[in-house]
Coordinates of C-alpha atoms in Angstrom, one line a residue:
X1 CA 117.4 7.2 73.5
X2 CA 114.0 7.8 72.8
X3 CA 112.0 9.9 75.9
X4 CA 108.4 8.3 76.8
X5 CA 105.8 11.6 76.5
X6 CA 104.8 12.1 79.6
X7 CA 101.5 13.8 80.8
X8 CA 100.3 15.1 83.9
X9 CA 96.7 14.1 85.3
X10 CA 94.0 17.0 85.2
X11 CA 93.0 15.4 89.0
X12 CA 96.3 16.2 90.3
X13 CA 96.4 19.6 89.1
X14 CA 93.0 20.0 90.0
X15 CA 93.9 19.5 93.3
X16 CA 96.7 21.8 93.1
X17 CA 94.2 24.7 92.6
X18 CA 92.6 24.9 95.8
X19 CA 96.2 24.8 97.2
X20 CA 97.8 27.5 96.1
X21 CA 97.7 31.1 96.9
X22 CA 97.7 34.3 95.9
X23 CA 100.6 36.9 96.9
X24 CA 99.7 38.3 100.4
X25 CA 97.0 35.7 100.9
X26 CA 96.5 33.2 103.6
X27 CA 93.8 30.9 101.9
X28 CA 92.4 29.5 98.7
X29 CA 90.7 32.5 96.4
X30 CA 87.6 33.0 97.5
X31 CA 84.2 33.2 95.5
X32 CA 84.1 37.1 96.6
X33 CA 88.1 37.6 95.8
X34 CA 87.4 35.6 92.4
X35 CA 84.8 38.0 91.4
X36 CA 87.0 40.9 92.7
X37 CA 89.6 39.9 90.1
X38 CA 87.2 39.1 87.2
X39 CA 86.1 43.1 87.9
X40 CA 89.8 44.1 88.0
X41 CA 90.7 42.3 85.4
X42 CA 87.6 43.3 83.1
X43 CA 89.1 46.5 82.0
X44 CA 92.2 44.4 80.2
X45 CA 90.4 41.7 78.8
X46 CA 86.8 42.2 78.4
X47 CA 86.2 39.0 79.5
X48 CA 86.5 39.0 83.1
X49 CA 89.9 37.3 82.8
X50 CA 93.2 38.5 84.6
X51 CA 95.5 38.8 81.7
X52 CA 99.5 38.2 82.5
X53 CA 102.2 38.8 80.3
X54 CA 105.3 36.7 80.9
X55 CA 108.6 37.6 79.4
X56 CA 111.3 34.6 79.0
X57 CA 114.4 34.0 76.9
X58 CA 113.8 30.4 76.4
X59 CA 114.5 28.8 72.9
X60 CA 114.4 25.4 70.7
X61 CA 113.2 22.8 72.9
X62 CA 113.4 24.8 76.3
X63 CA 111.1 27.1 74.3
X64 CA 108.4 24.1 74.0
X65 CA 108.4 23.1 77.2
X66 CA 107.8 26.5 78.3
X67 CA 104.8 26.9 76.0
X68 CA 103.6 23.1 77.2
X69 CA 103.7 24.6 81.2
X70 CA 102.0 27.8 80.2
X71 CA 99.5 26.0 78.3
X72 CA 98.7 23.5 81.1
X73 CA 98.0 26.3 83.5
X74 CA 96.1 28.2 81.5
X75 CA 93.9 25.4 80.5
X76 CA 93.7 24.0 84.6
X77 CA 94.5 26.6 87.2
X78 CA 94.1 29.6 85.1
X79 CA 90.4 28.2 83.8
X80 CA 89.6 27.4 87.3
X81 CA 90.6 31.2 88.8
X82 CA 89.8 33.2 85.6
X83 CA 93.7 33.6 84.7
X84 CA 95.1 33.6 81.4
X85 CA 98.9 33.9 80.7
X86 CA 100.3 34.9 77.7
X87 CA 104.0 34.0 77.0
X88 CA 106.7 36.6 75.1
X89 CA 110.0 36.0 74.0
X90 CA 112.8 38.4 74.8
X91 CA 116.1 37.6 73.5
X92 CA 118.6 36.4 76.0
X93 CA 118.8 37.7 78.9
X94 CA 115.7 39.4 78.7
X95 CA 116.3 42.5 80.6
X96 CA 116.8 45.0 77.7
X97 CA 113.0 46.0 76.9
X98 CA 112.5 45.7 80.6
X99 CA 115.3 48.2 81.6
X100 CA 114.4 50.6 79.0
X101 CA 110.7 50.2 80.8
X102 CA 112.0 50.7 84.2
X103 CA 113.5 53.9 83.4
X104 CA 110.7 55.6 82.3
X105 CA 108.2 53.9 84.6
X106 CA 106.7 52.2 81.9
X107 CA 104.0 50.2 83.4
X108 CA 102.3 49.5 80.3
X109 CA 105.0 47.9 78.8
X110 CA 106.7 45.9 81.6
X111 CA 105.4 41.9 82.6
X112 CA 103.6 40.9 85.1
X113 CA 106.6 37.7 85.4
X114 CA 110.1 37.7 84.0
X115 CA 112.6 35.2 83.7
X116 CA 116.1 36.4 84.8
X117 CA 119.3 35.1 85.3
X118 CA 121.6 35.5 88.6
X119 CA 123.5 38.4 86.6
X120 CA 120.5 40.1 86.6
X121 CA 119.0 40.2 89.7
X122 CA 120.9 42.8 90.8
X123 CA 118.2 44.7 88.3
X124 CA 115.5 44.1 90.5
X125 CA 116.8 43.9 94.3
X126 CA 116.3 47.8 94.8
X127 CA 113.4 48.4 92.4
X128 CA 109.9 49.6 93.8
X129 CA 107.9 47.4 91.8
X130 CA 109.5 44.3 92.3
X131 CA 106.9 41.9 94.5
X132 CA 109.5 40.0 96.6
X133 CA 108.5 35.9 96.7
X134 CA 109.3 36.0 99.8
X135 CA 106.3 38.3 101.1
X136 CA 104.1 35.8 99.6
X137 CA 104.7 32.6 100.8
X138 CA 102.2 31.5 103.5
X139 CA 102.2 28.8 106.0
X140 CA 99.3 26.8 103.9
X141 CA 100.3 28.0 100.6
X142 CA 101.3 24.9 97.7
X143 CA 104.7 26.4 97.7
X144 CA 106.9 26.5 100.4
X145 CA 111.1 27.3 101.5
X146 CA 112.0 24.3 102.1
X147 CA 110.4 22.4 98.6
X148 CA 113.5 23.5 96.9
X149 CA 116.7 22.4 96.3
X150 CA 119.1 24.5 98.7
X151 CA 121.5 26.2 96.7
X152 CA 118.5 26.7 93.9
X153 CA 116.3 28.6 96.7
X154 CA 119.4 30.5 98.2
X155 CA 120.6 31.4 94.7
X156 CA 117.6 33.8 94.3
X157 CA 117.2 35.0 98.3
X158 CA 119.0 38.3 99.7
X159 CA 119.6 38.5 103.3
X160 CA 117.7 35.4 103.6
X161 CA 114.6 36.5 101.9
X162 CA 113.6 35.2 98.5
X163 CA 113.1 37.7 95.7
X164 CA 112.3 35.3 92.9
X165 CA 111.4 31.8 92.5
X166 CA 113.8 29.0 91.4
X167 CA 113.1 27.7 88.1
X168 CA 115.3 26.3 85.7
X169 CA 118.9 24.5 87.0
X170 CA 121.6 22.6 85.7
X171 CA 124.7 21.8 86.8
X172 CA 128.3 21.9 85.3
X173 CA 129.9 18.6 84.7
X174 CA 132.4 16.3 83.2
X175 CA 131.6 15.0 80.2
X176 CA 134.1 11.7 79.8
X177 CA 134.5 9.0 76.9
X178 CA 134.3 5.7 79.0
X179 CA 135.9 3.8 75.7
X180 CA 138.9 6.2 75.5
X181 CA 139.3 5.8 79.1
X182 CA 139.2 1.9 79.4
X183 CA 141.4 2.1 76.3
X184 CA 143.8 4.2 78.2
X185 CA 143.5 2.1 81.8
X186 CA 142.6 5.5 83.6
X187 CA 140.2 6.2 85.9
X188 CA 137.4 9.2 86.2
X189 CA 139.6 12.0 87.6
X190 CA 138.1 13.1 91.2
X191 CA 140.8 16.2 90.7
X192 CA 142.1 18.7 88.5
X193 CA 145.5 17.1 89.5
X194 CA 144.7 13.7 88.7
X195 CA 142.6 14.7 85.5
X196 CA 145.8 16.8 84.4
X197 CA 148.1 13.8 84.9
X198 CA 145.5 11.3 82.5
X199 CA 145.6 14.0 79.4
X200 CA 148.6 13.2 77.6
X201 CA 147.9 9.3 78.3
X202 CA 144.7 9.8 76.6
X203 CA 145.7 11.4 73.8
X204 CA 148.8 8.6 73.0
X205 CA 146.5 5.7 74.1
X206 CA 143.4 6.7 72.5
X207 CA 142.2 8.5 69.1
X208 CA 141.3 11.7 70.7
X209 CA 143.2 14.9 69.7
X210 CA 142.8 16.2 73.0
X211 CA 142.1 14.8 76.3
X212 CA 140.3 17.5 77.4
X213 CA 138.3 20.7 76.2
X214 CA 136.6 23.5 78.0
X215 CA 136.9 27.4 77.9
X216 CA 136.7 28.6 81.2
X217 CA 134.5 31.5 81.6
X218 CA 133.1 33.4 84.8
X219 CA 130.9 30.4 84.9
X220 CA 133.4 27.7 85.2
X221 CA 135.7 29.9 87.3
X222 CA 133.3 30.7 89.9
X223 CA 132.0 27.3 90.1
X224 CA 136.2 25.9 91.0
X225 CA 136.1 29.0 93.1
X226 CA 133.1 28.5 95.2
X227 CA 133.4 24.5 95.6
X228 CA 137.0 24.9 97.3
X229 CA 137.0 24.2 101.3
X230 CA 134.9 21.8 103.2
X231 CA 132.4 24.3 103.3
X232 CA 132.5 26.3 99.9
X233 CA 133.9 29.6 99.6
X234 CA 133.0 32.9 98.1
X235 CA 133.7 34.7 94.8
X236 CA 132.7 37.6 95.7
X237 CA 132.2 39.5 99.4
X238 CA 129.3 40.0 101.3
X239 CA 128.0 36.4 101.0
X240 CA 128.5 36.3 96.7
X241 CA 126.1 39.8 96.5
X242 CA 123.5 38.1 98.9
X243 CA 124.1 39.6 101.9
X244 CA 124.9 43.1 100.5
X245 CA 126.7 44.2 97.0
X246 CA 130.1 42.7 95.8
X247 CA 132.4 45.3 96.0
X248 CA 135.4 43.2 96.0
X249 CA 136.3 39.6 94.6
X250 CA 136.8 37.2 97.6
X251 CA 138.6 35.1 95.2
X252 CA 141.5 37.4 94.8
X253 CA 142.7 37.6 98.7
X254 CA 141.0 34.1 100.1
X255 CA 143.9 32.1 98.1
X256 CA 141.1 30.0 96.1
X257 CA 141.9 31.9 92.6
X258 CA 145.6 31.3 93.3
X259 CA 144.7 27.6 94.5
X260 CA 142.8 27.1 91.0
X261 CA 145.3 28.3 88.7
X262 CA 148.3 26.3 90.4
X263 CA 146.6 23.3 89.9
X264 CA 145.2 24.4 86.6
X265 CA 148.7 25.0 85.2
X266 CA 148.9 21.4 85.0
X267 CA 146.3 20.8 83.1
X268 CA 147.7 23.5 80.6
X269 CA 151.4 22.0 80.9
X270 CA 150.2 18.6 80.0
X271 CA 149.7 19.9 76.2
X272 CA 146.5 17.9 76.0
X273 CA 144.0 20.3 76.7
X274 CA 142.1 22.7 74.2
X275 CA 141.3 25.7 75.6
X276 CA 139.1 27.5 73.2
X277 CA 135.4 26.6 72.4
X278 CA 133.9 26.0 68.7
X279 CA 131.7 22.8 68.4
X280 CA 132.1 21.2 71.9
X281 CA 129.0 18.7 71.1
X282 CA 129.8 17.6 68.0
X283 CA 133.6 17.3 68.7
X284 CA 133.1 15.4 72.0
X285 CA 130.4 13.0 69.8
X286 CA 133.2 12.5 66.8
X287 CA 136.0 11.5 69.4
X288 CA 138.2 14.5 68.9
X289 CA 138.3 15.0 73.0
X290 CA 138.2 12.4 75.5
X291 CA 136.4 14.7 78.1
X292 CA 134.6 17.8 77.6
X293 CA 133.2 20.4 80.8
X294 CA 129.9 22.0 80.2
X295 CA 126.4 22.2 81.5
X296 CA 124.1 19.1 82.1
X297 CA 121.7 20.5 80.1
X298 CA 123.9 19.0 77.0
X299 CA 122.8 15.8 78.3
X300 CA 120.3 15.3 75.7
X301 CA 122.3 16.3 72.9
X302 CA 125.1 14.3 73.7
X303 CA 123.1 11.4 74.2
X304 CA 121.5 11.7 70.6
X305 CA 125.0 12.8 68.8
X306 CA 127.1 9.9 70.5
X307 CA 124.1 7.3 69.9
X308 CA 126.1 3.7 70.4
X309 CA 129.5 4.8 68.6
X310 CA 131.1 4.8 72.4
X311 CA 130.3 4.6 76.1
X312 CA 130.1 7.7 77.8
X313 CA 129.4 9.0 81.2
X314 CA 129.4 12.4 83.7
X315 CA 130.6 13.1 86.9
X316 CA 130.8 16.0 89.3
X317 CA 133.6 18.0 87.4
X318 CA 137.4 17.8 89.4
X319 CA 138.1 19.3 92.7
X320 CA 140.5 21.7 93.0
X321 CA 141.7 19.5 96.3
X322 CA 140.9 16.4 97.4
X323 CA 139.3 18.0 100.5
X324 CA 136.9 20.3 99.0
X325 CA 133.2 20.2 99.3
X326 CA 133.1 19.9 95.5
X327 CA 129.5 20.0 93.8
X328 CA 128.4 22.7 91.6
X329 CA 126.1 26.1 92.1
X330 CA 122.8 25.9 90.1
X331 CA 123.3 27.4 86.8
X332 CA 119.5 28.4 85.4
X333 CA 117.0 31.2 86.4
X334 CA 114.2 32.5 88.4
X335 CA 110.8 33.9 88.1
X336 CA 110.4 37.3 89.2
X337 CA 106.8 39.3 90.2
X338 CA 106.2 43.1 88.8
X339 CA 103.8 45.4 90.4
X340 CA 102.0 47.2 87.7
X341 CA 99.3 48.7 90.1
X342 CA 96.7 46.5 89.6
X343 CA 96.3 44.0 92.9
X344 CA 94.5 41.1 90.6
X345 CA 97.5 40.8 88.8
X346 CA 99.8 40.3 91.4
X347 CA 97.8 37.6 93.2
X348 CA 97.3 36.1 89.5
X349 CA 101.2 36.3 89.1
X350 CA 101.8 34.3 92.3
X351 CA 99.6 31.4 91.3
X352 CA 101.5 31.1 88.2
X353 CA 104.7 31.4 89.5
X354 CA 103.8 28.8 92.1
X355 CA 102.6 26.5 89.5
X356 CA 105.6 26.7 87.4
X357 CA 107.8 25.8 90.5
X358 CA 105.1 22.9 91.0
X359 CA 106.7 19.5 90.8
X360 CA 104.3 18.6 88.3
X361 CA 105.3 21.8 85.9
X362 CA 109.2 20.6 86.8
X363 CA 108.8 17.1 86.0
X364 CA 108.1 18.6 82.3
X365 CA 111.9 19.2 82.3
X366 CA 113.4 15.9 81.9
X367 CA 111.1 15.8 78.9
X368 CA 113.8 16.5 76.2
X369 CA 116.5 18.4 78.7
X370 CA 119.0 18.2 80.8
X371 CA 117.6 20.8 83.7
X372 CA 117.2 19.4 87.1
X373 CA 114.0 20.1 88.6
X374 CA 114.3 23.1 91.6
X375 CA 111.3 21.2 93.3
X376 CA 112.5 18.2 95.7
X377 CA 108.9 17.2 95.6
X378 CA 109.4 16.4 91.8
X379 CA 111.0 13.2 92.9
X380 CA 108.0 11.8 94.6
X381 CA 106.3 11.5 90.7
X382 CA 106.2 8.5 88.6
X383 CA 107.2 10.5 85.6
X384 CA 110.6 11.7 87.5
X385 CA 111.0 7.8 88.7
X386 CA 110.7 7.0 84.8
X387 CA 112.8 9.4 83.5
X388 CA 115.9 8.7 86.2
X389 CA 115.4 5.3 84.5
X390 CA 116.0 6.5 81.3
X391 CA 118.4 8.5 81.8
X392 CA 120.2 7.9 85.1
X393 CA 123.4 10.5 84.4
X394 CA 120.8 13.2 85.1
X395 CA 121.2 11.9 88.5
X396 CA 124.6 13.5 88.8
X397 CA 123.4 16.9 88.0
X398 CA 120.9 16.7 91.0
X399 CA 123.8 15.4 93.2
X400 CA 126.3 17.6 92.6
X401 CA 123.9 20.7 93.5
X402 CA 122.6 19.0 96.6
X403 CA 126.2 18.8 97.8
X404 CA 127.3 22.4 97.4
X405 CA 124.2 23.6 100.2
X406 CA 122.9 26.9 100.4
X407 CA 126.9 28.3 100.2
X408 CA 127.7 27.6 96.5
X409 CA 125.3 29.5 94.9
X410 CA 125.7 32.2 91.5
X411 CA 127.5 35.8 92.4
X412 CA 125.4 38.6 92.0
X413 CA 128.5 40.4 90.3
X414 CA 128.3 43.7 88.9
X415 CA 128.9 44.7 85.4
X416 CA 129.3 41.0 84.7
X417 CA 129.6 40.6 81.1
X418 CA 132.7 42.7 81.1
X419 CA 134.0 40.9 84.0
X420 CA 133.2 37.4 82.2
X421 CA 135.0 38.6 79.0
X422 CA 138.3 39.6 81.4
X423 CA 138.2 36.1 83.1
X424 CA 137.6 34.2 79.7
X425 CA 140.1 36.0 77.7
X426 CA 142.7 35.5 80.4
X427 CA 142.2 32.0 80.9
X428 CA 142.4 31.2 76.9
X429 CA 145.6 33.3 77.1
X430 CA 146.7 30.9 79.9
X431 CA 145.5 27.7 78.3
X432 CA 147.1 28.7 74.9
X433 CA 150.8 28.7 77.3
X434 CA 150.9 32.7 76.0
X435 CA 150.7 34.0 79.7
X436 CA 152.1 32.4 83.2
X437 CA 149.9 32.1 85.9
X438 CA 151.3 35.3 87.7
X439 CA 150.4 37.2 84.7
X440 CA 146.5 35.3 84.6
X441 CA 146.0 36.5 88.0
X442 CA 147.3 39.7 87.9
X443 CA 145.2 40.6 84.6
X444 CA 142.3 38.9 86.1
X445 CA 142.5 41.0 89.5
X446 CA 142.7 44.2 87.5
X447 CA 140.4 43.7 84.8
X448 CA 137.5 42.7 87.4
X449 CA 138.3 45.5 89.7
X450 CA 138.1 47.9 86.9
X451 CA 134.8 46.2 86.0
X452 CA 133.6 46.7 89.2
X453 CA 134.6 50.3 90.0
X454 CA 133.4 51.3 86.6
X455 CA 129.9 49.9 87.5
X456 CA 129.8 51.7 90.7
X457 CA 130.8 54.8 89.4
X458 CA 127.7 54.8 87.5
X459 CA 125.4 53.2 89.6
X460 CA 126.6 54.4 92.9
X461 CA 125.6 52.2 96.3
X462 CA 122.7 54.1 98.2
X463 CA 123.3 54.1 101.7

């Protein structure tokens, strides 16, 4: 399916120029303020322009869209307000250089704006150079808190205050081969138990080698934990680390991990489940798997790989229990600002961040990606409506994110990479039948508790 190229009208963006406000400002930038910015920025650029550095970790098509967004800002709002943004790629997750600069308070080698993922937010939550987005919002500003998808807004909030601004979001989805489901005479499953029951049927009545392929990492496990119950559940204590620090995993004591493993055991025992991940996109497109579970950002890739070879669709991931809230939390990133000792740069950074979260910038993600716009006003644009007509499967991701509300959000886990490895290894062993449900629970418990303990031994919480 070819995507129609869409361009944002300059007139719309020009109107935005006078609606955006700088951090700490309550009105559009005046002539005197603009002159002040020119003076303060001149020492760096030599042209009276405030120069900003933006670190991001986007590659491939995502990098292309990021570049288009930055170019559009520079040619419109940036040109009007004498701001120029230079994007700089940092290897994922983009924190190595920042950590080094922070440790030495090396302001010269810090960015003005940085893209971070949820597991890196803890790096900035107590840093004195962090510019909190909440402090930049104004009643008459172009960007309002209620503009965001609730779970995306809550994903970058601490104690109800936004530390960063949502930028990209996707949802974990079930991809299914509709042709295979029709051949087997089964429906898209709504619960894990239903899914487990149809897996052997799919391998018996179709050419699929496996009924399901997914490697359960922390991301997948956290989604199944948090979408349990009628209002969602905590993966970690203190509101998943958003109302304090995660010092223990709530899922170990509130029954949600045990609930999930009990149901997942049925998937394992089906004999039609692949627990490891190789080339999931290609294997699904080749008909090796009847169903796979992965992020909605793969929708364009799957569409291109499958072509017309079979009918396929996406659905929300099966619930642990039928009465669960379901849905998914936003997997993606936010934009965070740093105070480098220059007020003009802080003002300019907020202008840039507001633009990147605006409907006009957010709709650009629909051109070639499965990212869901974080700004709900994006839906009012014709480009959004056209995109949904071209690829209606993208709407499933949006609906999944909205279903979770403000409770289903990424956890700010300490020692995230270690914890992810613990969970991944334990779930692969369980999925391959080499460990029992109880042994898997114990392995996750001991490994994650040690990861948390090790983290706070080096990074103690200051009272």
